mmCIF file of N, CA, C and O in Angstrom:
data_model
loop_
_atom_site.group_PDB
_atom_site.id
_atom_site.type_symbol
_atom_site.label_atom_id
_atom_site.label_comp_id
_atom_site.label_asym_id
_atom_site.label_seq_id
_atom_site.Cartn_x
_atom_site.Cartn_y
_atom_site.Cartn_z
ATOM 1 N N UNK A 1 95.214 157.751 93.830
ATOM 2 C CA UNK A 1 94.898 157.046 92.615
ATOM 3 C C UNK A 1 94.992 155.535 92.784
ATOM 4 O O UNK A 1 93.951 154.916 92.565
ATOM 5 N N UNK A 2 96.138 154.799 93.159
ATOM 6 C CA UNK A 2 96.338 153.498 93.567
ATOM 7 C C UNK A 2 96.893 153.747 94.574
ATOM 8 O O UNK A 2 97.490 154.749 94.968
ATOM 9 N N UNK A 3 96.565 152.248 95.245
ATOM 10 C CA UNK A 3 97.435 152.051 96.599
ATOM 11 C C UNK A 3 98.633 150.503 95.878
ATOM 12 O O UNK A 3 98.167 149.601 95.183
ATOM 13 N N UNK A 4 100.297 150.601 96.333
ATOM 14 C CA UNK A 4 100.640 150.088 95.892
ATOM 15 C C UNK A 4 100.698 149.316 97.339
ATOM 16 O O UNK A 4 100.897 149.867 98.422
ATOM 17 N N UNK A 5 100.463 147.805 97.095
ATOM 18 C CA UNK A 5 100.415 146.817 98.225
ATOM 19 C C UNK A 5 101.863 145.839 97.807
ATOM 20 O O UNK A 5 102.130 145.228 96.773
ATOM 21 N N UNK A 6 102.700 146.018 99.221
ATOM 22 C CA UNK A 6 104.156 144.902 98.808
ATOM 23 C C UNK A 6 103.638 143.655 99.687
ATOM 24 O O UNK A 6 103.327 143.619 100.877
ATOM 25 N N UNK A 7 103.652 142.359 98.429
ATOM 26 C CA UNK A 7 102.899 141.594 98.956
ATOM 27 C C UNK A 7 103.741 140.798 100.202
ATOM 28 O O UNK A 7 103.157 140.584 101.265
ATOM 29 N N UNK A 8 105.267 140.340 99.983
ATOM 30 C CA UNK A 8 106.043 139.584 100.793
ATOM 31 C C UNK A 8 105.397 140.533 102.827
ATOM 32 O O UNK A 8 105.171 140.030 103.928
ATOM 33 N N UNK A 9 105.365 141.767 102.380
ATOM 34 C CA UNK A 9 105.229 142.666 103.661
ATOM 35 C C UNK A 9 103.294 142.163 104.134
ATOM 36 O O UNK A 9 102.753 141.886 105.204
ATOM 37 N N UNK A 10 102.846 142.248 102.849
ATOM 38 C CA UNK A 10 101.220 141.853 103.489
ATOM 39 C C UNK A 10 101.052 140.193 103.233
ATOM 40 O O UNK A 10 99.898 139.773 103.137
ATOM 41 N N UNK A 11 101.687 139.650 103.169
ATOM 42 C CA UNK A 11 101.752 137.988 103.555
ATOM 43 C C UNK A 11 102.180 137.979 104.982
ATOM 44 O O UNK A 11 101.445 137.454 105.819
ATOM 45 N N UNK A 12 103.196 138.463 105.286
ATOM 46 C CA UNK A 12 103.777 138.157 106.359
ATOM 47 C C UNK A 12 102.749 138.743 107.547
ATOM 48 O O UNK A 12 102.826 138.388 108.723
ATOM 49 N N UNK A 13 101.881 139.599 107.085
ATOM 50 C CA UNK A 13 101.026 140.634 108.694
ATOM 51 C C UNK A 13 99.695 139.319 108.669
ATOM 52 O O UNK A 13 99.110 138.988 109.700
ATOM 53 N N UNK A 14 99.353 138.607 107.087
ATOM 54 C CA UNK A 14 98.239 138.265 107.332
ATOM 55 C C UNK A 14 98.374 136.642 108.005
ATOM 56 O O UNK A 14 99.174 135.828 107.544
ATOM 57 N N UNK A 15 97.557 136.372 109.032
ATOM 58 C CA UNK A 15 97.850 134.362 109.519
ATOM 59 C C UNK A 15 97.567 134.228 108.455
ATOM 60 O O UNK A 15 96.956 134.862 107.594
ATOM 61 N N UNK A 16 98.358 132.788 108.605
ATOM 62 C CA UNK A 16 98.287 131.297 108.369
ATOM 63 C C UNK A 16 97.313 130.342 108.046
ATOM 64 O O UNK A 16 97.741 129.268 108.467
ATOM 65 N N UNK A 17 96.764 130.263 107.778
ATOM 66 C CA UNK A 17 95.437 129.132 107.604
ATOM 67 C C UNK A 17 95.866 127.722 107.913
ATOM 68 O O UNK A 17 96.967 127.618 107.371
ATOM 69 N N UNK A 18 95.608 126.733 108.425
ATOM 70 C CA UNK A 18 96.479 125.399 108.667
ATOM 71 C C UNK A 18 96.150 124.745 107.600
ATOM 72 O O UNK A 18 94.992 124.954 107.239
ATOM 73 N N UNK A 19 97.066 123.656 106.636
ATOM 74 C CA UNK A 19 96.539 123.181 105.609
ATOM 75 C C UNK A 19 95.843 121.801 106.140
ATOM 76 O O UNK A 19 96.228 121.005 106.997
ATOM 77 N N UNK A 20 94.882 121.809 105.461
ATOM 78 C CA UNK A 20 93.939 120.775 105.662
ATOM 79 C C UNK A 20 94.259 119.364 104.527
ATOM 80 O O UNK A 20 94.475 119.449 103.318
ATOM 81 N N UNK A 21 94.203 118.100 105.376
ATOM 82 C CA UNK A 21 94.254 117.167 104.361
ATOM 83 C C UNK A 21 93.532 116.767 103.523
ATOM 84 O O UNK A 21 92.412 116.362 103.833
ATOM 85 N N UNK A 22 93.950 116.767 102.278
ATOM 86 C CA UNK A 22 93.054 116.651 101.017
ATOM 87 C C UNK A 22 92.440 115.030 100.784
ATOM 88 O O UNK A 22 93.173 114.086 100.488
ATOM 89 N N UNK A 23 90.576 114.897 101.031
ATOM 90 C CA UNK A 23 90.735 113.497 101.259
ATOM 91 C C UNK A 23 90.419 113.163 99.751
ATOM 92 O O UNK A 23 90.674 111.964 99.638
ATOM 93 N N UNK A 24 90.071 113.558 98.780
ATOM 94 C CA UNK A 24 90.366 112.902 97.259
ATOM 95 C C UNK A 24 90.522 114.015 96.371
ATOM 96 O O UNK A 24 89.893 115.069 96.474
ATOM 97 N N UNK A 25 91.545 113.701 95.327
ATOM 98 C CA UNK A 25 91.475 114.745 94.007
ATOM 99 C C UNK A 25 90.648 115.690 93.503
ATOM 100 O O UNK A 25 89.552 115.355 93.054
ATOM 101 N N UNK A 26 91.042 116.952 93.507
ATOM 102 C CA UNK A 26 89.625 117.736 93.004
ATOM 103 C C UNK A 26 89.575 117.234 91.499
ATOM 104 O O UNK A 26 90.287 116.503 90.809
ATOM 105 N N UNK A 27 88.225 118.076 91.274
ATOM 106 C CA UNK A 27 88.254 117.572 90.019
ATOM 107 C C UNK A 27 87.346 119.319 89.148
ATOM 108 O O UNK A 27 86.510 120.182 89.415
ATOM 109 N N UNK A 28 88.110 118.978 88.264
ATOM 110 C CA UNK A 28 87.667 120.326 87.232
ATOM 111 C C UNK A 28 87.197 119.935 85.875
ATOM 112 O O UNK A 28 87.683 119.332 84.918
ATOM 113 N N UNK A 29 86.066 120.510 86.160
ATOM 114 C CA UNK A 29 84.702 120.231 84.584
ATOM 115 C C UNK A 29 84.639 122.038 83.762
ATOM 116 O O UNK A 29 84.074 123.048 84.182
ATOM 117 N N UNK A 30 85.427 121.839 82.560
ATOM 118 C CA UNK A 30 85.555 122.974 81.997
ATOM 119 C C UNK A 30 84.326 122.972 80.982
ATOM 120 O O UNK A 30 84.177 121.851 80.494
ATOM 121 N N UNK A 31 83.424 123.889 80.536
ATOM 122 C CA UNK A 31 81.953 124.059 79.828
ATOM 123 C C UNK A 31 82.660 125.038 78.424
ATOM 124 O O UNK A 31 82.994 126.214 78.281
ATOM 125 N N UNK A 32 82.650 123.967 77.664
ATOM 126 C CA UNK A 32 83.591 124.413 76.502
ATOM 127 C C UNK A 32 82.385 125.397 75.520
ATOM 128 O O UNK A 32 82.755 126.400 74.910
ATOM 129 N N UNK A 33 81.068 124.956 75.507
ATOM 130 C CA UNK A 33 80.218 125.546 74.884
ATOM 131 C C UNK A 33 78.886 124.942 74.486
ATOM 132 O O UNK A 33 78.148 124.509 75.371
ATOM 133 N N UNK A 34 78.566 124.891 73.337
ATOM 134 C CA UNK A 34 77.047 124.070 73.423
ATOM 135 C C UNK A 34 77.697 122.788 72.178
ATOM 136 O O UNK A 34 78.833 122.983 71.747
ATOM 137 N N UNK A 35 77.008 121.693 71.739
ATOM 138 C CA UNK A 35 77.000 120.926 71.162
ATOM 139 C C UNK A 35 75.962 120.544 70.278
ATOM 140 O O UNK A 35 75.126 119.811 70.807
ATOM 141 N N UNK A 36 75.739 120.864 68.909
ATOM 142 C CA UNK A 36 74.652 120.601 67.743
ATOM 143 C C UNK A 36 74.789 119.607 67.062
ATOM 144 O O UNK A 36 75.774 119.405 66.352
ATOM 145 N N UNK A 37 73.648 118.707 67.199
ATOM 146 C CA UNK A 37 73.573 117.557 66.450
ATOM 147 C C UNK A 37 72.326 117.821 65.197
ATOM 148 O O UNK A 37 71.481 118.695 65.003
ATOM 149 N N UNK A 38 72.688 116.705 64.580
ATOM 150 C CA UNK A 38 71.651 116.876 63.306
ATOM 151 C C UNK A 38 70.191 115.762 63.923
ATOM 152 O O UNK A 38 70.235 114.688 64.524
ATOM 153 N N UNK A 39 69.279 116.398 63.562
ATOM 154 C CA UNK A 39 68.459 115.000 64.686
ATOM 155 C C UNK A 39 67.903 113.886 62.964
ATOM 156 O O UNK A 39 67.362 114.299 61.938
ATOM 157 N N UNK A 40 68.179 113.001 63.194
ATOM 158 C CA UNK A 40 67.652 111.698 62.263
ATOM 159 C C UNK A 40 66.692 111.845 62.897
ATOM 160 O O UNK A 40 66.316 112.403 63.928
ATOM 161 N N UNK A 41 65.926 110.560 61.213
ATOM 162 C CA UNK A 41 64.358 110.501 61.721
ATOM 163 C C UNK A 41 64.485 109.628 62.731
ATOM 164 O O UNK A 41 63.477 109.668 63.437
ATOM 165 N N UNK A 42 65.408 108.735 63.168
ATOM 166 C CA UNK A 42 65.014 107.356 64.188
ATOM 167 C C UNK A 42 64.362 108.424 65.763
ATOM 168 O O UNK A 42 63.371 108.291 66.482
ATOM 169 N N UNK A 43 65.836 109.725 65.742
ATOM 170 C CA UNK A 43 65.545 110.317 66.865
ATOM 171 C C UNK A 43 64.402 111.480 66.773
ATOM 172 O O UNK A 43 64.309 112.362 67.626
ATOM 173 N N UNK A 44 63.820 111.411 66.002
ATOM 174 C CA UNK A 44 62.697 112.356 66.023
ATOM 175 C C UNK A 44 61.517 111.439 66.266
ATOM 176 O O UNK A 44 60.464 111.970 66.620
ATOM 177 N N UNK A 45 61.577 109.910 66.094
ATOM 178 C CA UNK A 45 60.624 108.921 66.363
ATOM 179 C C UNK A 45 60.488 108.578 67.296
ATOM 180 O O UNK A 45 59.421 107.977 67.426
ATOM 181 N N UNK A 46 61.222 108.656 68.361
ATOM 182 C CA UNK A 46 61.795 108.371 69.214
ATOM 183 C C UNK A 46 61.277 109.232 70.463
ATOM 184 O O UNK A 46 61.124 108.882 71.633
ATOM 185 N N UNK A 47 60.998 110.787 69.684
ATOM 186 C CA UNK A 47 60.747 111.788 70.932
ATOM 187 C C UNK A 47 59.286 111.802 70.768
ATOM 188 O O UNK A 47 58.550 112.037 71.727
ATOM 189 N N UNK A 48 58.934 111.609 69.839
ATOM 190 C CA UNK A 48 57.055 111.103 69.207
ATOM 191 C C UNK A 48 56.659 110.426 70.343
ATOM 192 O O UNK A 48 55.702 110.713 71.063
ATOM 193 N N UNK A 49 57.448 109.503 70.473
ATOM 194 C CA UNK A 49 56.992 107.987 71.312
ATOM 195 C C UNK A 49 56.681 108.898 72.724
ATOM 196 O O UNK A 49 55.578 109.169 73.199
ATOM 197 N N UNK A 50 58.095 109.294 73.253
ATOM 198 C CA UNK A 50 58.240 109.669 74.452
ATOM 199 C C UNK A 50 56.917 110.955 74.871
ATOM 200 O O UNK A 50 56.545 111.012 76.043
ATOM 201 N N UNK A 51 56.464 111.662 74.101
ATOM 202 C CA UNK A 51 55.755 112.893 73.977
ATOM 203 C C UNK A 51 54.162 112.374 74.376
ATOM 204 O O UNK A 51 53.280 112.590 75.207
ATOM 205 N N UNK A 52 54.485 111.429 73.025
ATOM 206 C CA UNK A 52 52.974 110.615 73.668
ATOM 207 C C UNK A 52 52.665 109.751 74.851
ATOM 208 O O UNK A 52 51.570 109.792 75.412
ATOM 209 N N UNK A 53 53.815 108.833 75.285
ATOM 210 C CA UNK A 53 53.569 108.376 76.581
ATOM 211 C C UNK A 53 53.440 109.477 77.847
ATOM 212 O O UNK A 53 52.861 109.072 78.855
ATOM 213 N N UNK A 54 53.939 110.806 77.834
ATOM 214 C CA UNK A 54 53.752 111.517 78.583
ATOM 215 C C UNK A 54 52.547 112.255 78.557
ATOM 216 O O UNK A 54 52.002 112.728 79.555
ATOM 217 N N UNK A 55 52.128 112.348 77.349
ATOM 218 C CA UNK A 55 51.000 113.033 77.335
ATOM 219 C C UNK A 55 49.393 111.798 78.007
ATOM 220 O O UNK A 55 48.310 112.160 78.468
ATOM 221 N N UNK A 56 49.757 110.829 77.845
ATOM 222 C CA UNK A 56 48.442 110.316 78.598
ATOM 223 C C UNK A 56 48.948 109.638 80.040
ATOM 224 O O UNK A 56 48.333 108.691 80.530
ATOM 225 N N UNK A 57 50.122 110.214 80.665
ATOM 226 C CA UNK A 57 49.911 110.095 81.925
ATOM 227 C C UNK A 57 49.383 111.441 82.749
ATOM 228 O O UNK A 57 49.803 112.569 82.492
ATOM 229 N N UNK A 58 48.443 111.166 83.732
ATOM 230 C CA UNK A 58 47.856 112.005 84.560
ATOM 231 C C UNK A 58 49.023 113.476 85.373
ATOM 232 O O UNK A 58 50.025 113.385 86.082
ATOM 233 N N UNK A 59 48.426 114.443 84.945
ATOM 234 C CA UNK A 59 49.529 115.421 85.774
ATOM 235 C C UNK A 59 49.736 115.155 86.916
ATOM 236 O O UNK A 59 48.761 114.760 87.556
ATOM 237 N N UNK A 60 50.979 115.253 87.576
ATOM 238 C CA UNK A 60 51.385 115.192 88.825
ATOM 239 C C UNK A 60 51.427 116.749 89.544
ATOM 240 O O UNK A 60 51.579 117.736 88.825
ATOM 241 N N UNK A 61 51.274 116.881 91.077
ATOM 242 C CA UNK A 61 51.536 117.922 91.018
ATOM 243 C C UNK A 61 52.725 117.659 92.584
ATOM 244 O O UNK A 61 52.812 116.659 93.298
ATOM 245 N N UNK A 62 53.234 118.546 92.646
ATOM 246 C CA UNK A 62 54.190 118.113 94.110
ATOM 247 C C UNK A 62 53.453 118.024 95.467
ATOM 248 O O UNK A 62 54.075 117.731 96.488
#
């Protein structure tokens, strides 16, 4: 059904890893969830602008 593993006994069978020097701070980015804004008209004018300057530049393709 289970296998019971004693860890002090399976630390000791498994090596060592050598610790390596840490050359800067990790860093941890936690993703808390999404973020809803209300959009004003400035920013709905705003994406008008942008929509249309994109729309009369020529497609690119890679």
């Amino acid at each position: 059904m289970a296998d019971v593993v004693r860890l002090k006994e399976w630390l000791a069978r498994t090596p060592r890893r050598a610790s390596l020097p840490h050359a800067a701070p990790a860093q941890v980015l936690l993703f808390t969830g999404v973020r809803y804004e209300r959009l004003t008209p400035a920013m709905l004018a705003s994406r008008g602008k942008a929509a249309k300057a994109s729309a009369q530049e020529p497609a690119r393709r890679p």
